[in-house]
Coordinates of C-alpha atoms and ligand atoms in Angstrom, one line a residue:
X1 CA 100.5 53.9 204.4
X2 CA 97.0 53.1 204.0
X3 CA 96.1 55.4 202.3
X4 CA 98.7 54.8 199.4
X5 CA 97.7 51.3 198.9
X6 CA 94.3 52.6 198.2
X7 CA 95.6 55.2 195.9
X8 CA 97.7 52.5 194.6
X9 CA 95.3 49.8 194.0
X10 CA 92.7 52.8 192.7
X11 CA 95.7 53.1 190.2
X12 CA 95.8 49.5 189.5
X13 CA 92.2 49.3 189.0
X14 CA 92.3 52.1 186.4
X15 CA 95.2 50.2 184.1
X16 CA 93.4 47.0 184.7
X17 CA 90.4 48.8 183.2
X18 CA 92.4 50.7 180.9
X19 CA 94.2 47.2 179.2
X20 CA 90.6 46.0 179.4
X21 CA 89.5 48.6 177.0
X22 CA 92.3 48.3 174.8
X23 CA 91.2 45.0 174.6
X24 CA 87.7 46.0 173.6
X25 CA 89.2 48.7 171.2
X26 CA 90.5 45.6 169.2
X27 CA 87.7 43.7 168.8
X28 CA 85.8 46.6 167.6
X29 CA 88.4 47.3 165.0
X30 CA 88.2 43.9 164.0
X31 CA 84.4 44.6 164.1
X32 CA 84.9 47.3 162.1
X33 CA 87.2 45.8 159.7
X34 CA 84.3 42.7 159.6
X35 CA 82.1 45.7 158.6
X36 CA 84.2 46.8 155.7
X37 CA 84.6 44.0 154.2
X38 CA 80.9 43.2 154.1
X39 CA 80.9 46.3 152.3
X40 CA 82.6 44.6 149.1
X41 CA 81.0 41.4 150.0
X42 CA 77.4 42.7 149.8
X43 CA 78.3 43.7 146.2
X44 CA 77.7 40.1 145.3
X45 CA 75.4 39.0 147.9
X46 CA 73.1 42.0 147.7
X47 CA 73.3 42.7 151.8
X48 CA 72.3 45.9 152.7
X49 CA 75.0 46.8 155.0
X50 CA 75.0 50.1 156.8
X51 CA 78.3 52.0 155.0
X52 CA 81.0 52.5 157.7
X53 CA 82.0 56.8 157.5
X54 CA 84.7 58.4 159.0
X55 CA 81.8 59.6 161.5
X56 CA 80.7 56.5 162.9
X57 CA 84.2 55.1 163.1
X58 CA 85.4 58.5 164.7
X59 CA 82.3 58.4 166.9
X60 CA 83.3 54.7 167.9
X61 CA 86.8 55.4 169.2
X62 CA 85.4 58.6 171.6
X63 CA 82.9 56.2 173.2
X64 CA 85.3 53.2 173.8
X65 CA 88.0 55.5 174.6
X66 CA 85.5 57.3 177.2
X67 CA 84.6 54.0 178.4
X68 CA 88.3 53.4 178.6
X69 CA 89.5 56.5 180.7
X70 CA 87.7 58.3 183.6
X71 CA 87.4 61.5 181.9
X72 CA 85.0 64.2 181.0
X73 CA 84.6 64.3 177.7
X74 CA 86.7 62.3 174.5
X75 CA 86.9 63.7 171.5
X76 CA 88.0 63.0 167.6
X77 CA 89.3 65.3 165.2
X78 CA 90.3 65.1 161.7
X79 CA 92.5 67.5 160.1
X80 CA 92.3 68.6 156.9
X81 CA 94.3 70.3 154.3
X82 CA 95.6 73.2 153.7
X83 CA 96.3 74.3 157.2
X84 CA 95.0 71.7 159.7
X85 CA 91.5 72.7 160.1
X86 CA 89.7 70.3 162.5
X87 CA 86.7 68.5 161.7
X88 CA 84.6 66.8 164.5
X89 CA 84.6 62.9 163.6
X90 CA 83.4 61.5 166.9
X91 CA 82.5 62.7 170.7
X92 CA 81.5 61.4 173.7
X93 CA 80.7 63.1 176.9
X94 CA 79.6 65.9 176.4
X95 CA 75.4 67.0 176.4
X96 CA 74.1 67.6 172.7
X97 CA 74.2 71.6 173.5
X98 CA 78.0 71.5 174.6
X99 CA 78.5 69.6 171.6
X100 CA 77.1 72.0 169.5
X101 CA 79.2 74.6 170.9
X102 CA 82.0 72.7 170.4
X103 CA 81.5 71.7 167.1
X104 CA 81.0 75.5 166.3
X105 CA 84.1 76.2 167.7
X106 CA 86.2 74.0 165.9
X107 CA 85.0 73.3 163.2
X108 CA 87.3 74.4 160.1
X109 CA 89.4 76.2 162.9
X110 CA 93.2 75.3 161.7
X111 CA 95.0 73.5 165.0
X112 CA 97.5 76.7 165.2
X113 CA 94.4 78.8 166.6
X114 CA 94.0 76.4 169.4
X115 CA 97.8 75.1 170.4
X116 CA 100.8 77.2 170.6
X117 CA 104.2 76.3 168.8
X118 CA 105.7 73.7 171.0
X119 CA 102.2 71.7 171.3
X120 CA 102.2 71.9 167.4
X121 CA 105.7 70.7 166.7
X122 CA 105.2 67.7 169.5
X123 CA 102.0 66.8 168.2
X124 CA 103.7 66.3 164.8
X125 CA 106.7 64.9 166.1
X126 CA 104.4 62.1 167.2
X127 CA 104.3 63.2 170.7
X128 CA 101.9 63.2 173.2
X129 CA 100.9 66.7 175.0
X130 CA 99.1 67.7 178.1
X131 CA 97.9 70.6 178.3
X132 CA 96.5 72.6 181.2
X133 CA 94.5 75.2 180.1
X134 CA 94.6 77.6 182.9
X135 CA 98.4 77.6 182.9
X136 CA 98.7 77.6 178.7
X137 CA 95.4 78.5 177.0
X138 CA 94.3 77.5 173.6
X139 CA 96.0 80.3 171.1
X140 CA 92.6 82.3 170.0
X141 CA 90.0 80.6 172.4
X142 CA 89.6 80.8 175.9
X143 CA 86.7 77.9 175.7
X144 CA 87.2 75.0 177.7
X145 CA 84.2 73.4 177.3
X146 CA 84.1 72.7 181.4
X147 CA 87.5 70.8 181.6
X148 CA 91.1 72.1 182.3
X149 CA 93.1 70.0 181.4
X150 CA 93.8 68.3 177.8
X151 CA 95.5 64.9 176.6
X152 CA 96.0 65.3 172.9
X153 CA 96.9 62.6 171.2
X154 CA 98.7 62.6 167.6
X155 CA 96.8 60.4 164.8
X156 CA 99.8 59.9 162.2
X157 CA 99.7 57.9 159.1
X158 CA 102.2 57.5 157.0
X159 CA 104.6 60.4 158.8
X160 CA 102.2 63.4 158.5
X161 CA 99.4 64.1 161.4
X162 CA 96.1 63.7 159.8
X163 CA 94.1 63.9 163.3
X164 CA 93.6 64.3 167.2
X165 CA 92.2 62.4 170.1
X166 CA 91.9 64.9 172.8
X167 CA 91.1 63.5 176.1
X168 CA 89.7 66.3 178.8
X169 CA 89.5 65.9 182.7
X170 CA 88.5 68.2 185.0
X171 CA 90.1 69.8 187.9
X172 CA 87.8 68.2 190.6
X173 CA 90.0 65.4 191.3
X174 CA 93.6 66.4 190.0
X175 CA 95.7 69.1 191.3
X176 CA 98.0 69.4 188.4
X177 CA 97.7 67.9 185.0
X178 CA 100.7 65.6 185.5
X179 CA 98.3 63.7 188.1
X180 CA 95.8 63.9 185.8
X181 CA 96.8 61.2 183.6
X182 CA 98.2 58.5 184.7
X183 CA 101.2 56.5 182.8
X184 CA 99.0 53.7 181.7
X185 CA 96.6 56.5 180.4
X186 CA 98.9 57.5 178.7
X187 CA 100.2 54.8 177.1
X188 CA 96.5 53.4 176.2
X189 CA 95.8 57.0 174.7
X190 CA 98.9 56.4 172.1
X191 CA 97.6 52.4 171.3
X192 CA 93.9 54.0 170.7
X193 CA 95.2 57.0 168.6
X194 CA 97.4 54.5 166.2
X195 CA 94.9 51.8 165.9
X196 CA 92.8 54.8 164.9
X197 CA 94.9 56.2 162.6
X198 CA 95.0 53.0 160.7
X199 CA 91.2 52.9 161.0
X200 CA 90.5 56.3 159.7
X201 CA 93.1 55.2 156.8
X202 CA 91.0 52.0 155.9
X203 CA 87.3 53.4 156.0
X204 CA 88.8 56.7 153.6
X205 CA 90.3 54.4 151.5
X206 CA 86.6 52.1 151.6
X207 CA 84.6 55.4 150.8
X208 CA 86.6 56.3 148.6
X209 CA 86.2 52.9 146.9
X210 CA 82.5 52.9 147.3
X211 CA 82.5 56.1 145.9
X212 CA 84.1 54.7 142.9
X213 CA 82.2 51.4 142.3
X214 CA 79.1 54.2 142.9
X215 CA 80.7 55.6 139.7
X216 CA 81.4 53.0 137.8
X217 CA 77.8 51.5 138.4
X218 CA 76.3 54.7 137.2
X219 CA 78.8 54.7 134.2
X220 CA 77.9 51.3 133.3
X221 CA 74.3 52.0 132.7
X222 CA 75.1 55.1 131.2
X223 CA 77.2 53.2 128.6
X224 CA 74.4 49.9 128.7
X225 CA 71.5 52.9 128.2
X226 CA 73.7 54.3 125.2
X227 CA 74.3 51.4 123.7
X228 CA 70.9 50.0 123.9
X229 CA 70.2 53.7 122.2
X230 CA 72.1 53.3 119.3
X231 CA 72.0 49.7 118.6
X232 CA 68.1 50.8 118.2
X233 CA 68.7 53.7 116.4
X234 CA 71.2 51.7 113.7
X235 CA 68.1 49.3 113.3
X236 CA 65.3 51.7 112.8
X237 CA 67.7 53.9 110.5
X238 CA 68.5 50.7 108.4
X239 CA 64.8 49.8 107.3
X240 CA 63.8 53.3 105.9
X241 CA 66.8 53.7 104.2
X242 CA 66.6 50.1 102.7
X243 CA 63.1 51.2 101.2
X244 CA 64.4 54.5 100.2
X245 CA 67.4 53.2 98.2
X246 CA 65.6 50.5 96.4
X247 CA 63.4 52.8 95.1
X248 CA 65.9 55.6 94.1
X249 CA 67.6 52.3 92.4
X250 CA 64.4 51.6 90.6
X251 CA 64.5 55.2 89.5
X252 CA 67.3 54.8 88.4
X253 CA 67.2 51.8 86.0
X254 CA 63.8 53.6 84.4
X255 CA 66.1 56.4 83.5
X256 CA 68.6 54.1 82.3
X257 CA 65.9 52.4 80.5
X258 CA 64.3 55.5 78.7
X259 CA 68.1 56.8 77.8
X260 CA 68.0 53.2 76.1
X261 CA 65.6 54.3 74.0
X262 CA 65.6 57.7 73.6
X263 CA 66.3 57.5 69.8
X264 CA 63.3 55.7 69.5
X265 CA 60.9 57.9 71.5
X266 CA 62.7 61.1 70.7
X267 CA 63.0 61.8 74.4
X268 CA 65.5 64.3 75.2
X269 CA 68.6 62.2 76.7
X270 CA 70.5 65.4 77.9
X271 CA 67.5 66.0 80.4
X272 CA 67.8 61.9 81.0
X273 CA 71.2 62.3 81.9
X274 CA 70.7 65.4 84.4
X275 CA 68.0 63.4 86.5
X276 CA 70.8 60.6 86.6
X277 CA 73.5 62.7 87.8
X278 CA 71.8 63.3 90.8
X279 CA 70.2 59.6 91.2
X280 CA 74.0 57.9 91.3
X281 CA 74.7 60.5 93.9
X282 CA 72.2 60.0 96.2
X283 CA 72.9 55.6 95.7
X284 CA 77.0 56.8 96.7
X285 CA 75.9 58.2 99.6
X286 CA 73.8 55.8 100.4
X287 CA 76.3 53.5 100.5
X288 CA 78.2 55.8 102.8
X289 CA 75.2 56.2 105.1
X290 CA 75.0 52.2 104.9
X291 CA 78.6 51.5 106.3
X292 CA 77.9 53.9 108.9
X293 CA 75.1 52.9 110.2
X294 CA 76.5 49.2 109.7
X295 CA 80.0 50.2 111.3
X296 CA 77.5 52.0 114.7
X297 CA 75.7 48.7 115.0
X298 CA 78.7 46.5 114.7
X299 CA 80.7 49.4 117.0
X300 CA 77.4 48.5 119.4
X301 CA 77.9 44.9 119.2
X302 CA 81.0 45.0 120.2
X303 CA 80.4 47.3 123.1
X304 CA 77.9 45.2 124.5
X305 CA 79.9 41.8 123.8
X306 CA 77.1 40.2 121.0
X307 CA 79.5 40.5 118.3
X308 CA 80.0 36.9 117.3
X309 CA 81.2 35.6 114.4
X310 CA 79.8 32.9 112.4
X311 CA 82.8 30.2 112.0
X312 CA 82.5 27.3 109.1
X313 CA 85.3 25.9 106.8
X314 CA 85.7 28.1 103.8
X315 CA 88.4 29.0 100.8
X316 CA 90.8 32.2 101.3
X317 CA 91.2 32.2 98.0
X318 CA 87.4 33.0 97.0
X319 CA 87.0 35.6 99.6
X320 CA 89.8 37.6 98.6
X321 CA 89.0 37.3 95.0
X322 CA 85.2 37.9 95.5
X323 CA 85.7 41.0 97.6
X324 CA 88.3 42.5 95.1
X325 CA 86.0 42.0 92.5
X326 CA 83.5 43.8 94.7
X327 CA 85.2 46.7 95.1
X328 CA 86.6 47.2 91.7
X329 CA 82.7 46.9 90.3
X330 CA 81.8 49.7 93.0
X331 CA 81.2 53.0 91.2
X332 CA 83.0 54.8 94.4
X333 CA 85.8 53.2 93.3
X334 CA 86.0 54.0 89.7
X335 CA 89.5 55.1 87.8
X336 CA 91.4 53.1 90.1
X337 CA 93.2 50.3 89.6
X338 CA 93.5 47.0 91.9
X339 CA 96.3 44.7 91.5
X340 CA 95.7 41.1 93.0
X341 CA 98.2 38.8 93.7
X342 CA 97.7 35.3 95.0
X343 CA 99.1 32.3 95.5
X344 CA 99.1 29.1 93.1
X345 CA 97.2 27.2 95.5
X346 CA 93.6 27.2 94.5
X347 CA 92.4 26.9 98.2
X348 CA 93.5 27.9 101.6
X349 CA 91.4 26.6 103.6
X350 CA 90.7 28.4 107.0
X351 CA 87.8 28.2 109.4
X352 CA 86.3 31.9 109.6
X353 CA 82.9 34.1 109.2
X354 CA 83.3 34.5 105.4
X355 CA 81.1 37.7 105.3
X356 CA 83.5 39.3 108.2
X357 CA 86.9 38.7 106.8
X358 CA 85.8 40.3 103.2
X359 CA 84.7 42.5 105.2
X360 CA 88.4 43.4 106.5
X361 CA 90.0 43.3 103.5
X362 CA 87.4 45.8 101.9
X363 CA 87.8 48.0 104.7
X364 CA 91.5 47.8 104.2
X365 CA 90.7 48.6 100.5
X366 CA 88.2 51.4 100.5
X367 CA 90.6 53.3 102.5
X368 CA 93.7 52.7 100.7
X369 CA 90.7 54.1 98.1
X370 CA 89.9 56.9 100.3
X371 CA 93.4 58.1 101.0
X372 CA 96.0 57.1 97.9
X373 CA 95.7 59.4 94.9
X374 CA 93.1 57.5 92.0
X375 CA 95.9 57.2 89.6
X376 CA 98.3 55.1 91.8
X377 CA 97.4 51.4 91.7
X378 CA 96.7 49.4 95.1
X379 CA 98.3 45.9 95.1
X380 CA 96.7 43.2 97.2
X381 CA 98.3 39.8 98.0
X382 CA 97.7 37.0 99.5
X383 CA 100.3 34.9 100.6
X384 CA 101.1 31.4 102.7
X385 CA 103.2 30.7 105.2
X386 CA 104.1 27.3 107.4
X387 CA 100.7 27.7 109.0
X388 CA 99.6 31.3 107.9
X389 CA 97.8 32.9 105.4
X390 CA 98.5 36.6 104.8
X391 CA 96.3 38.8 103.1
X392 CA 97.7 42.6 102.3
X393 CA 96.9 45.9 101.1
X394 CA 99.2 48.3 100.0
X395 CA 98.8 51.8 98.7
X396 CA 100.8 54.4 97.4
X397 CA 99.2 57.2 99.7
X398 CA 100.6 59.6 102.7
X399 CA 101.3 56.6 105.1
X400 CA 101.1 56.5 108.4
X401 CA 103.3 58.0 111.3
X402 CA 105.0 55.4 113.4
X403 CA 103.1 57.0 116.5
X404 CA 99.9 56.7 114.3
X405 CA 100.5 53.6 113.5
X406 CA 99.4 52.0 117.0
X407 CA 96.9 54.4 117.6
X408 CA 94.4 53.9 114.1
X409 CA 93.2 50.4 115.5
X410 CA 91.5 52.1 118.3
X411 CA 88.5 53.0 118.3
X412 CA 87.2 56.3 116.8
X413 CA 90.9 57.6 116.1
X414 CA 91.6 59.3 113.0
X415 CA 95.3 59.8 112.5
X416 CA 95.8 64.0 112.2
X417 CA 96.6 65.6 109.2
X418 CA 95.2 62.7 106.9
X419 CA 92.8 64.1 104.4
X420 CA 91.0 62.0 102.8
X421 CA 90.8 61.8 99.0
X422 CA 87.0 63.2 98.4
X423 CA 84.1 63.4 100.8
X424 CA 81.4 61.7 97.9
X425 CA 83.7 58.6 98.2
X426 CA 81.4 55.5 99.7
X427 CA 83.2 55.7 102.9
X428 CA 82.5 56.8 106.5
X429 CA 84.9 59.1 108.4
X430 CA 84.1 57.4 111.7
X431 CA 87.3 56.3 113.0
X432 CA 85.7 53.1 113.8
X433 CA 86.7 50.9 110.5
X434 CA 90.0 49.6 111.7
X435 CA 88.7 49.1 115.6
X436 CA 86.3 46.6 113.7
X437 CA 88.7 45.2 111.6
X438 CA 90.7 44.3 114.1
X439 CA 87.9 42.8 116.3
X440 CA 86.7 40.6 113.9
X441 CA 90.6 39.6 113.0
X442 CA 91.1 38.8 116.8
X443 CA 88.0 36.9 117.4
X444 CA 89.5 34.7 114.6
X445 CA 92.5 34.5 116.5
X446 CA 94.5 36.2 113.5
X447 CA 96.6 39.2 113.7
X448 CA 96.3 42.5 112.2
X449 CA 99.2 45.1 111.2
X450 CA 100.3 48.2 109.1
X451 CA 104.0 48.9 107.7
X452 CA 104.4 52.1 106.5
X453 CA 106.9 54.7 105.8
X454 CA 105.6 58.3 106.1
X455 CA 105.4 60.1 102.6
X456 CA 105.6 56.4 101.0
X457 CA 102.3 54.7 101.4
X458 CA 101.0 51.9 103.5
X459 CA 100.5 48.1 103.7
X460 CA 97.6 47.1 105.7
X461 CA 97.9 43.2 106.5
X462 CA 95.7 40.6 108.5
X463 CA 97.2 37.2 109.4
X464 CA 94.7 33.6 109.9
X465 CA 95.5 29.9 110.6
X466 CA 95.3 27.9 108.1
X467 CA 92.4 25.3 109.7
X468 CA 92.8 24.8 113.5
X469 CA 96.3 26.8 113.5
X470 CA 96.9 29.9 116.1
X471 CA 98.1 33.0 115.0
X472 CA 100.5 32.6 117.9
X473 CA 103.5 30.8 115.5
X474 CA 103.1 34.1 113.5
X475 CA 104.4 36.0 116.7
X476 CA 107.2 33.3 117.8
X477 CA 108.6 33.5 114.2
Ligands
ADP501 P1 88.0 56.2 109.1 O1 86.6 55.9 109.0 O2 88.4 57.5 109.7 O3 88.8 55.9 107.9 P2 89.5 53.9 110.1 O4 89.4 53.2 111.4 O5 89.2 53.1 108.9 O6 88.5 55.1 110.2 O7 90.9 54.5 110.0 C1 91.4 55.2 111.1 C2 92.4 56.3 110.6 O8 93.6 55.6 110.1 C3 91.9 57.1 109.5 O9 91.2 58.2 110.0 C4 93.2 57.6 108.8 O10 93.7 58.7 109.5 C5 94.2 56.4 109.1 N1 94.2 55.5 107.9 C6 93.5 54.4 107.6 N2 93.9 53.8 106.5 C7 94.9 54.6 105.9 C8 95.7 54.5 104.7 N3 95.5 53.5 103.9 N4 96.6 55.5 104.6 C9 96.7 56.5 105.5 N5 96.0 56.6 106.6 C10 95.1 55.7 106.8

């Protein structure tokens, strides 16, 4: 009789203990939950915060839940794909030698080598299983690293077992295994293995976050380190080529100038007109080198948000003219012919970066130039309504597949199967003219578009408030 209310309050003590620990467990969790988020907060604050791993959290749960149970040793697994191969995340109990050993015996040893069938199919029932190792030894191993008897608790997240808390005893004290843990054991075992279940979950998905942001961070000064690159290079391209064209321009007019007077001089203006040939070559692709470099920089701008436009009160009506006029002077653009239409008002007034939206519409031109047949005319109009100014481009070339049609405002995209008209044209092939065109458009809260019908040319449009109106009404209409 005495002796049972000893055993019985030795039992007592144990679950008191037990429920204790539990207790503990939670706090820590919270602890390491405190930790994680620190993780994203020290982003900000600059913290240094020791990164939580699946080891030290692993590590964590086989001390506490040593401290928890009067056992010989605790230990975590994970288990990984493709056939349940354990991986040691946390121990405690054993010397550093037997935890070598055990380590070298488990590790990437799938769980079918160590419990039979029945175990297995508990195990991922969500079952607990206890195992006495004399009686049922592991499948392949007959190590029992100094204990008999097992507790193996399932770790289960979302349905499928991703891990095992084994808890070993030995045979000093317990006759059979059933004695060996006790119901409250038992139960405190299962609470410990979901809680860290949900921990294992968390701290993956942290490192896998951490790994990401370690990414991105690395990504981002790639891209700064690039863009800083080219923005450079586009400047120290721009100033050679600047003194090299003015003086193949200089050339130029002194050729022009002798062929002037040839008669006079008796010079011989066939030989005149050969060195010219080449000289208006070389000024063509100039210009084409020019918008390039131009279109990198702005490209670069944009990239590292410094592209800002320079907004004052200014006349639609001049800009379209001006750049029309501009492109039909062009030599690139020679033979063609550009129709302008515009409205009988004189002035639409708009607030905007003058140079920047002639620079859209010439855009919109030089390709309707690049990829319409020279004989067919381009029509450009410019047009008001309610609140809105339209100004449009329309060619007479291949057009534009619906499915293209979305994609040619990104960046670098060149619609398949579009040739252009000839590669000497004044133009650059970099897929970045329309990305620009419609940054510039958007930072003046306008709206850009294309209507086209494969086979039947294209309209390329751009929409702006006329003077403190949003491009928004366009959209409701
Ligand atoms: P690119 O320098 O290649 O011309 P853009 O951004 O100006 O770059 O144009 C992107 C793509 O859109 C072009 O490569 C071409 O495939 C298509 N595109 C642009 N304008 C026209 C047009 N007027 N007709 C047919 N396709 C066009």
């Amino acid at each position: 009789m005495f002796r049972d209310a000893a055993t019985q309050y030795q039992q007592d003590e144990r679950t008191l203990q037990a429920f204790t620990s539990l207790l503990t467990l939670v706090e820590a969790l919270a602890s390491i939950t405190d930790q994680a988020e620190n993780i994203t907060r020290s982003e900000t604050e600059s913290v240094p915060v020791p990164p939580i791993t699946l080891a030290t959290a692993g590590q964590s749960f086989a001390e506490i839940t040593n401290r928890a149970l009067n056992c010989t040793y605790v230990a975590v697994f994970a288990l990984d794909p493709p056939d349940e191969r354990q991986r040691l995340l946390g121990i405690d109990g054993l010397s550093a030698q037997e935890i070598k050993q055990l380590q070298s015996d488990t590790d990437q040893t799938p769980l079918a080598n160590y419990v039979d069938a029945e175990a297995l199919a508990q195990l991922h029932s969500n079952q607990i299983v206890t195992l006495d190792l004399k009686e049922r030894p592991f499948v392949t191993t007959r190590s029992t690293h100094g204990a008999r008897y097992r507790l193996v608790a399932p770790l289960m997240l979302h349905g499928c077992l991703i891990g095992l808390f084994t808890v070993a005893k030995t045979d000093d004290m317990y006759p059979d295994v059933q004695s060996a843990y006790s119901p409250a054991e038992i139960a405190l075992t299962k609470g410990i293995a979901r809680l860290a279940a949900q921990v294992i979950e968390k701290v993956s998905l942290l490192q896998e976050k951490a790994e990401a942001q370690a990414n991105e961070q690395r990504l981002q000064e790639s891209t700064r380190r690039y863009e800083d690159f080219l923005s450079t290079a586009s400047h120290e391209l721009r100033t050679p080529l600047t003194t090299i064209k003015g003086n193949v321009q200089l050339a130029q007019r002194r050729v022009l100038a002798l062929e002037k007077q040839a008669d006079q001089n008796s010079l011989p203006i066939d030989k005149l007109q050969r060195i010219e040939y080449p000289l208006k070559e070389t000024l063509l692709n100039f210009d084409r080198l020019e918008r390039m470099i131009r279109e990198l920089l702005d490209f670069s701008r944009i990239q590292a948000d410094k592209f800002v436009m320079q907004e004052r009160p200014c006349n639609l009506v001049e800009i379209v003219r001006r750049a029309v006029d501009e492109v039909r002077q062009t030599t690139s653009t020679y033979g063609r012919t550009i129709f302008l239409s515009l409205q009988a008002e004189e002035v639409v007034p708009i607030i905007a970066d003058a140079d920047r939206i002639s620079e859209v519409l010439s855009n919109y031109l030089s390709n309707a130039h690049k990829y319409s047949p020279v004989e067919r005319p381009i029509m450009v109009s410019l047009t008001v309504e309610g609140l809105l100014a339209r100004v449009a481009v329309r060619d007479k070339g291949p057009g534009i597949s619906p499915a293209d049609q979305k994609q040619i405002w990104e960046r670098f995209y060149r619609a398949p199967g579009i040739e252009t008209r000839e590669q000497s044209s004044a133009n650059s092939n970099l897929g970045l003219g329309l990305y620009i065109c419609k940054e510039i458009i958007e930072l003046h809260q306008g709206c850009v578009g294309v209507e086209s019908v494969p086979g039947h040319g294209a309209t390329f449009w751009f929409s702006l408030g006329l003077a403190n109106s949003a491009c928004e009404q366009e959209s409701a209409q």
